[in-house]
XYZ file of C-alpha atoms in Angstrom:
410
model
C 0.036 -0.091 0.018
C 2.884 2.604 1.052
C 4.509 1.737 -2.315
C 1.437 2.263 -4.267
C 0.733 5.838 -2.605
C 4.276 6.678 -3.010
C 4.075 5.873 -6.530
C 0.732 7.853 -7.095
C 2.064 10.856 -5.335
C 5.152 10.952 -7.410
C 3.164 10.995 -10.484
C 0.923 13.818 -9.572
C 3.844 15.638 -8.550
C 5.648 15.088 -12.004
C 2.298 16.379 -13.571
C 2.166 19.785 -11.673
C 5.698 20.320 -12.336
C 5.317 20.062 -16.267
C 1.728 21.512 -15.866
C 2.482 25.203 -15.828
C 4.080 25.867 -19.248
C 1.515 23.974 -21.146
C -1.393 25.798 -19.803
C -1.487 28.184 -22.914
C -1.339 25.201 -25.421
C -4.357 24.968 -27.774
C -7.522 23.260 -25.886
C -10.672 21.760 -27.376
C -13.921 24.007 -26.514
C -15.302 20.631 -24.882
C -13.263 21.434 -21.860
C -15.317 24.165 -20.618
C -18.715 23.323 -21.873
C -21.935 22.425 -19.657
C -23.985 19.288 -20.961
C -26.513 21.650 -22.221
C -23.705 23.200 -24.290
C -22.012 19.904 -25.518
C -25.382 18.869 -26.884
C -26.462 22.281 -28.624
C -22.818 22.500 -29.998
C -23.231 18.887 -31.551
C -26.563 20.055 -33.275
C -29.019 18.537 -31.222
C -32.013 19.907 -29.499
C -31.890 19.983 -25.776
C -33.808 20.844 -22.848
C -33.281 20.926 -19.019
C -35.939 19.352 -16.808
C -36.152 19.562 -12.924
C -37.261 16.867 -10.649
C -37.818 16.744 -7.059
C -37.240 14.008 -4.682
C -39.485 13.032 -1.822
C -36.860 14.284 0.579
C -36.396 17.675 -1.232
C -33.503 17.627 -3.483
C -34.033 19.113 -6.977
C -32.311 17.230 -9.692
C -31.297 18.241 -13.387
C -32.454 15.908 -16.123
C -31.117 16.823 -19.677
C -33.111 15.736 -22.199
C -32.502 15.061 -26.184
C -36.066 14.761 -27.265
C -35.061 13.449 -31.222
C -31.827 13.586 -33.094
C -29.976 16.013 -35.295
C -31.701 15.119 -38.401
C -35.034 14.798 -37.152
C -38.059 17.287 -36.569
C -40.563 17.474 -33.403
C -43.168 15.167 -33.514
C -46.364 14.020 -31.723
C -45.846 10.364 -32.421
C -44.428 8.813 -29.376
C -40.718 7.671 -29.281
C -39.231 4.910 -27.232
C -38.051 6.701 -23.932
C -34.522 5.738 -22.421
C -33.002 6.876 -19.402
C -29.191 7.059 -18.928
C -27.526 7.342 -15.417
C -24.197 8.236 -14.800
C -21.347 6.601 -12.702
C -19.449 7.666 -9.610
C -18.211 11.418 -9.486
C -19.726 12.044 -13.001
C -22.697 13.763 -14.524
C -24.856 13.420 -17.583
C -21.928 15.161 -19.460
C -20.653 11.411 -19.743
C -23.076 10.269 -22.418
C -22.432 13.250 -24.929
C -18.855 13.864 -24.543
C -17.436 12.108 -27.544
C -18.221 12.688 -31.172
C -22.060 12.087 -32.059
C -21.217 8.644 -33.779
C -19.248 7.460 -30.693
C -21.563 8.854 -27.834
C -24.492 6.792 -26.489
C -26.579 9.979 -25.949
C -26.331 11.146 -29.457
C -26.735 7.608 -30.951
C -29.745 6.975 -29.100
C -31.473 10.127 -30.242
C -30.346 9.409 -33.905
C -32.058 6.043 -33.661
C -35.264 7.802 -32.602
C -35.523 7.728 -29.034
C -36.446 10.104 -26.393
C -33.457 10.510 -24.149
C -33.018 11.608 -20.680
C -29.939 11.551 -18.978
C -29.972 12.040 -15.068
C -27.798 13.668 -12.622
C -27.997 12.683 -9.053
C -27.793 14.878 -5.849
C -24.540 16.509 -5.265
C -23.024 16.647 -8.721
C -22.728 20.089 -10.295
C -26.074 19.961 -11.899
C -28.344 18.818 -8.702
C -27.223 20.679 -5.876
C -30.418 22.559 -4.898
C -32.874 22.008 -2.237
C -36.422 23.012 -1.648
C -35.650 24.136 2.035
C -32.940 26.320 1.093
C -30.311 23.951 2.241
C -26.923 24.235 0.076
C -23.838 22.539 -0.709
C -21.927 24.601 1.972
C -23.956 22.971 4.940
C -22.757 19.842 6.353
C -26.261 18.133 6.264
C -26.951 18.689 2.910
C -23.953 15.928 2.149
C -25.282 13.410 4.517
C -26.261 10.377 1.645
C -24.639 7.654 -0.208
C -25.801 5.733 -3.332
C -28.794 4.264 -1.113
C -30.548 7.709 -1.280
C -29.992 8.342 -4.808
C -31.316 4.559 -5.319
C -34.425 5.378 -3.048
C -35.268 8.819 -3.927
C -33.222 10.186 -6.992
C -33.904 7.210 -9.299
C -37.913 7.261 -8.516
C -37.993 11.024 -9.044
C -35.834 11.114 -12.181
C -37.456 7.984 -13.854
C -41.250 9.438 -13.106
C -40.507 12.974 -14.464
C -39.080 11.394 -17.868
C -42.226 9.261 -17.795
C -44.410 12.356 -17.081
C -42.685 14.440 -19.844
C -42.899 11.708 -22.664
C -46.256 10.432 -21.664
C -44.748 6.863 -21.629
C -45.605 4.368 -18.895
C -42.073 2.536 -18.795
C -38.388 3.482 -19.603
C -35.489 1.420 -21.042
C -32.600 2.048 -18.663
C -28.891 2.231 -19.000
C -26.674 2.630 -16.151
C -23.121 2.764 -15.864
C -21.044 1.637 -12.841
C -22.654 3.446 -9.953
C -25.681 3.894 -11.919
C -25.919 0.335 -12.195
C -25.730 -0.225 -8.358
C -28.498 2.511 -8.228
C -31.072 0.477 -10.148
C -30.072 -3.072 -8.602
C -30.696 -1.379 -5.235
C -33.753 0.087 -6.050
C -35.362 -3.200 -7.597
C -33.763 -5.158 -4.774
C -35.817 -3.086 -2.237
C -38.868 -1.920 -4.011
C -40.428 -4.807 -6.480
C -43.071 -2.466 -7.723
C -40.430 -0.181 -9.499
C -39.971 -2.665 -11.617
C -43.132 -1.819 -13.664
C -41.331 1.222 -14.963
C -38.384 -0.337 -16.200
C -38.731 -2.450 -19.487
C -35.131 -3.258 -19.910
C -32.055 -2.564 -17.723
C -28.779 -2.511 -19.509
C -25.771 -2.449 -17.182
C -22.708 -1.146 -18.455
C -19.482 -2.022 -15.889
C -22.002 -3.369 -13.266
C -20.801 -2.943 -9.554
C -22.948 -4.168 -6.777
C -20.123 -5.947 -5.283
C -16.745 -4.565 -5.176
C -15.118 -7.353 -3.150
C -12.686 -8.147 -5.817
C -11.906 -4.521 -7.164
C -8.559 -3.799 -7.847
C -6.234 -0.807 -8.188
C -4.376 1.711 -5.844
C -7.418 3.630 -4.705
C -9.632 0.779 -3.987
C -6.782 -1.057 -2.275
C -6.061 2.122 -0.003
C -9.675 2.498 0.862
C -9.997 -1.371 1.795
C -7.070 -1.494 3.829
C -7.003 2.002 5.644
C -10.994 2.232 5.957
C -10.660 2.905 10.023
C -7.932 5.536 9.491
C -9.868 7.244 6.804
C -13.040 7.229 8.606
C -11.521 8.882 11.573
C -9.654 11.462 9.384
C -12.694 12.313 7.727
C -14.757 12.845 11.025
C -11.912 15.375 12.133
C -12.024 17.534 8.835
C -15.871 17.154 8.132
C -17.967 14.874 6.176
C -19.062 16.931 3.176
C -18.121 16.970 -0.556
C -15.681 14.450 -1.742
C -12.836 16.107 -4.132
C -14.544 19.468 -4.528
C -13.780 20.651 -7.854
C -11.939 24.049 -8.017
C -10.283 26.558 -10.308
C -6.619 25.120 -9.070
C -7.790 21.424 -9.953
C -9.283 22.616 -13.530
C -6.174 24.320 -14.017
C -3.771 21.613 -13.324
C -6.258 19.123 -15.694
C -6.323 21.241 -18.664
C -2.635 22.034 -18.565
C -1.437 18.785 -17.596
C -3.679 16.518 -19.645
C -4.217 18.683 -22.927
C -3.630 16.935 -26.023
C -0.437 18.876 -26.770
C 0.740 18.808 -23.276
C 3.943 17.061 -22.761
C 2.276 15.354 -19.588
C -0.362 14.085 -21.509
C 1.011 10.473 -21.413
C 1.566 10.518 -17.668
C -1.942 11.915 -17.435
C -3.612 9.034 -19.307
C -1.201 6.342 -17.516
C -2.326 7.460 -14.314
C -5.759 7.080 -15.239
C -5.212 3.693 -16.605
C -3.576 2.629 -13.181
C -6.849 3.475 -11.645
C -9.244 2.097 -14.063
C -7.571 -0.848 -16.278
C -5.184 -1.128 -18.835
C -4.475 1.088 -22.002
C -6.591 -0.834 -24.307
C -6.196 1.339 -27.298
C -9.580 2.894 -26.883
C -8.993 6.269 -25.416
C -8.925 9.401 -27.729
C -5.902 11.069 -25.896
C -6.978 14.535 -27.598
C -10.201 14.516 -25.749
C -8.757 13.245 -22.277
C -8.555 16.957 -20.743
C -12.307 17.255 -21.690
C -13.009 13.949 -19.997
C -11.492 15.042 -16.828
C -12.659 18.552 -16.962
C -16.065 17.300 -16.064
C -14.667 14.776 -13.313
C -15.070 14.874 -10.388
C -18.833 16.374 -10.796
C -19.392 16.066 -7.089
C -20.383 13.524 -4.651
C -20.722 13.306 -0.822
C -17.657 11.934 1.320
C -20.655 9.718 2.876
C -20.982 7.982 -0.581
C -17.194 7.268 -1.206
C -17.108 5.747 2.498
C -19.989 3.714 1.403
C -18.041 2.039 -1.427
C -15.060 1.601 0.865
C -17.314 -0.079 3.319
C -18.381 -2.897 0.773
C -14.997 -2.981 -0.571
C -13.435 -4.059 3.019
C -16.517 -6.157 4.064
C -16.830 -7.708 0.781
C -20.684 -7.378 1.282
C -23.359 -5.564 -0.969
C -25.491 -3.648 2.030
C -26.605 -0.464 3.178
C -24.276 2.460 4.568
C -22.882 1.287 7.888
C -23.368 4.353 10.193
C -20.407 3.032 12.466
C -22.376 2.105 15.695
C -24.941 -0.251 16.878
C -27.222 2.650 18.286
C -26.957 4.793 14.876
C -27.672 1.566 12.598
C -30.586 0.887 15.048
C -31.743 4.331 14.676
C -31.715 4.453 10.809
C -32.538 0.796 9.978
C -34.340 -0.535 13.075
C -31.290 -3.245 13.437
C -27.742 -3.043 14.691
C -26.232 -3.930 11.074
C -26.745 -2.495 7.613
C -29.486 -4.527 5.651
C -28.068 -6.421 2.600
C -29.347 -6.166 -0.569
C -31.014 -8.972 -1.895
C -30.770 -9.447 -5.572
C -32.916 -12.210 -5.905
C -35.788 -9.827 -6.006
C -34.962 -7.998 -9.031
C -37.627 -8.695 -11.658
C -36.627 -6.757 -14.979
C -34.726 -8.004 -18.100
C -31.199 -7.284 -17.660
C -28.395 -7.149 -19.746
C -24.978 -7.324 -18.463
C -21.874 -5.697 -20.207
C -18.468 -6.110 -18.402
C -14.726 -7.133 -19.144
C -12.021 -8.681 -17.533
C -9.850 -5.559 -18.204
C -12.079 -3.447 -15.999
C -10.435 -3.154 -12.236
C -13.602 -1.738 -10.954
C -16.012 -4.156 -12.084
C -14.250 -7.411 -11.297
C -15.189 -10.757 -13.156
C -15.748 -12.508 -9.930
C -18.017 -9.820 -8.545
C -20.161 -9.871 -11.730
C -20.221 -13.401 -11.569
C -21.729 -12.936 -8.154
C -24.277 -10.589 -9.270
C -25.312 -13.120 -12.357
C -25.346 -15.863 -9.918
C -27.566 -14.046 -7.452
C -30.138 -12.453 -9.959
C -33.200 -14.650 -10.691
C -32.315 -16.875 -13.744
C -35.236 -15.611 -15.654
C -33.675 -11.743 -15.284
C -30.427 -12.023 -16.922
C -30.935 -12.148 -20.631
C -27.652 -11.509 -21.781
C -24.328 -11.719 -19.662
C -21.701 -10.127 -22.301
C -18.097 -10.384 -21.195
C -16.153 -8.039 -23.727
C -12.499 -8.119 -24.422
C -10.142 -5.271 -23.605
C -12.862 -2.738 -21.805
C -11.349 -0.714 -18.943
C -13.865 0.849 -16.641
C -14.101 4.165 -18.739
C -14.166 2.600 -21.984
C -17.891 1.910 -21.485
C -18.484 5.462 -21.670
C -15.300 6.834 -23.801
C -14.057 3.921 -25.653
C -14.093 4.158 -29.397
C -15.267 0.649 -29.919
C -17.967 1.152 -27.316
C -20.390 2.090 -30.165
C -20.152 -0.845 -32.080
C -19.771 -3.390 -29.953
C -22.184 -2.253 -26.880
C -24.297 0.818 -28.107
C -25.406 -0.616 -31.126
C -26.619 -3.845 -29.580
C -28.497 -2.109 -26.825
C -30.172 0.314 -29.839
C -31.347 -2.981 -31.900
C -32.586 -4.422 -28.361
C -35.074 -1.762 -27.759
C -35.772 -1.326 -31.379
C -36.698 -5.087 -31.337
C -38.910 -4.492 -28.355
C -40.611 -1.514 -29.541
C -41.474 -2.621 -33.105
C -43.771 -5.043 -31.057
C -45.459 -2.712 -28.814
C -49.191 -1.943 -29.662
C -49.525 1.780 -29.151
C -52.915 3.480 -28.673
């Protein structure tokens, strides 16, 4: 662990040392664009839609109602909902070129596309009672609350706006955990989800690898104590300084671009020759997009315990207060009753094959429609990879079209 920490810190120091002279190098415009700007810049229609959760969080949904070459129509379009991963935002679905981005590909396929943003990220930081991100109580949540409250509010809003009584759901990384957790505890929610496409699924991280996972797993008690001393608020807040370093060090013409990408590969999996390095600074400029420290601790807890369960409040008394029992409830994935498609790869350090196998084995046999093991996809390749469009997205679009062609509408 100590060797991994020294190596990571050394690479960060090198990046910073070489970053300053590179800051004035040419940049691509996507580095500073919002999701709305990214969509409009690519020539697509875009809408911002707000959804309010039962516990008062105001969430932003970004909608692409139709494709670049289509026109508005009263004819119903298949409704799809895309949910980003940890520390990310709706931008993930539209950061690549139109022929490489799932959000754009689905719009061009004739779908009504909704892209969610969970509480705490840059687009979803408002609350009905005025609670703001500078108040500690705002950040008391993990993916438990995202599953319980955020998904319901966003999916219901997408159904309301589209007029559909269901959505096809695509989740990536934490976006898969949210849906699996929701379906495990609320079977009735399955009526709203026609198909569930899980990209790099993570419901267990018992076998996940990489320096950050290792540090979190081995040093969890020390990390929890350190965080309690400093305050349990936002995790890795983005700032002018972090944006400066990212754009300077990771820009396409920066001499430290290879170091930047190699550091990323150390975290998510090996270089699979899918990453467009000229867009690396754009990817990293949109990450981290914000989450709570409690959420990151929750992932660390599951990594250390090897169990897929709700957040552990750290004492029998607190767990009893929140759950009515002294230990966190486990998620029971045998309750999931939605046609599910799993897409994963041995090259992914975070969605490990053993953990995916645990998920596939735990889900009802009738729920798993496809369990697809892909060759040479690291964790971020599922959203940024150059082969994702042909090896994953085209198949998802075809599955949805096949289903919708058999739907009888009023």
